[in-house]
Amino acid sequence: MFGLVAGLGVGGGIFYYESLVDAHLARGLSPNLLMVHADVRRVMRLAQERKAAELAEYLTGLLQRLADGGAELATIPAFSPQICVAELAAMTPVALVGLLDAIAAEAARRRLRRVAVFGARVTMETGLFGRLDGCDVIALRSEETNLVSDIYVRVVEEAKA
């Protein structure tokens, strides 16, 4: 069974759920999925405050619920929680599909040289958490970072968070 930590932007959770179902159906399979809803405001606050240990503890609790429900593999399909990926790796009760690993591999496969990162402030300020090796991450001006982050947070929080 595959576990999905949703709620970090309801629209994103719906997108990932639909994509997983479509991928299974395209292969003639019936998906065996389990979802748990995270508190997006709490996650965003802890990520922005760079409280990686506290965020990892919170996410581990959600992953434990997935494990208790039978999930053997899970993912957290959102960028801000990736601030605690190292702490989480040491605590998780299930194997995790790494969002940043997939993105970094795709950037390398495509031989991307320059990229721009948009999203929550912590995602932009860390250049996708320093995971884009070999890429020049285009930095926004301070006022642009503020604007993009404010818009991103508003969209995420207003989507039935």
Short mmCIF file of C-alpha atoms in Angstrom, two decimals, residues 57-122:
data_model
loop_
_atom_site.label_atom_id
_atom_site.label_comp_id
_atom_site.label_asym_id
_atom_site.label_seq_id
_atom_site.Cartn_x
_atom_site.Cartn_y
_atom_site.Cartn_z
CA GLU A 57 8.40 14.96 14.55
CA TYR A 58 5.02 16.20 13.30
CA LEU A 59 5.43 14.54 9.90
CA THR A 60 6.67 11.31 11.50
CA GLY A 61 3.38 11.17 13.41
CA LEU A 62 1.47 11.41 10.12
CA LEU A 63 3.70 8.80 8.51
CA GLN A 64 3.15 6.53 11.52
CA ARG A 65 -0.60 6.78 10.94
CA LEU A 66 -0.01 5.71 7.33
CA ALA A 67 2.19 2.82 8.50
CA ASP A 68 -0.44 1.78 11.03
CA GLY A 69 -2.94 1.67 8.16
CA GLY A 70 -0.70 -0.65 6.15
CA ALA A 71 1.36 1.72 4.02
CA GLU A 72 4.83 0.40 3.23
CA LEU A 73 5.90 3.30 1.03
CA ALA A 74 4.88 6.95 1.26
CA THR A 75 5.60 10.44 0.02
CA ILE A 76 5.08 14.01 1.14
CA PRO A 77 4.29 15.80 -2.14
CA ALA A 78 5.17 19.35 -1.09
CA PHE A 79 8.35 21.37 -1.07
CA SER A 80 8.34 23.21 2.28
CA PRO A 81 8.50 19.99 4.36
CA GLN A 82 11.70 19.06 2.55
CA ILE A 83 13.54 21.38 4.95
CA CYS A 84 13.56 18.46 7.39
CA VAL A 85 14.36 15.65 4.96
CA ALA A 86 17.52 14.58 6.84
CA GLU A 87 15.78 14.52 10.23
CA LEU A 88 12.78 12.76 8.76
CA ALA A 89 14.89 10.07 7.10
CA ALA A 90 16.18 9.04 10.54
CA MET A 91 12.68 8.88 12.06
CA THR A 92 10.28 7.66 9.38
CA PRO A 93 8.41 4.41 10.00
CA VAL A 94 7.93 3.80 6.24
CA ALA A 95 10.14 4.01 3.17
CA LEU A 96 9.84 7.45 1.59
CA VAL A 97 9.80 8.44 -2.06
CA GLY A 98 12.01 11.51 -2.15
CA LEU A 99 10.45 14.44 -3.98
CA LEU A 100 13.76 16.29 -4.20
CA ASP A 101 15.62 13.22 -5.44
CA ALA A 102 13.21 12.91 -8.36
CA ILE A 103 13.51 16.59 -9.24
CA ALA A 104 17.29 16.62 -8.96
CA ALA A 105 17.52 13.51 -11.14
CA GLU A 106 15.24 15.06 -13.77
CA ALA A 107 17.25 18.31 -13.79
CA ALA A 108 20.44 16.29 -14.30
CA ARG A 109 18.84 14.12 -16.99
CA ARG A 110 17.76 17.21 -18.90
CA ARG A 111 21.14 18.84 -18.28
CA LEU A 112 19.52 21.99 -16.98
CA ARG A 113 22.03 24.75 -16.40
CA ARG A 114 19.84 27.60 -15.06
CA VAL A 115 16.61 27.24 -13.13
CA ALA A 116 14.21 29.46 -11.25
CA VAL A 117 12.49 28.22 -8.12
CA PHE A 118 9.06 29.55 -7.17
CA GLY A 119 6.98 28.71 -4.11
CA ALA A 120 7.11 29.29 -0.40
CA ARG A 121 9.87 31.54 0.88
CA VAL A 122 11.88 28.68 2.40
#
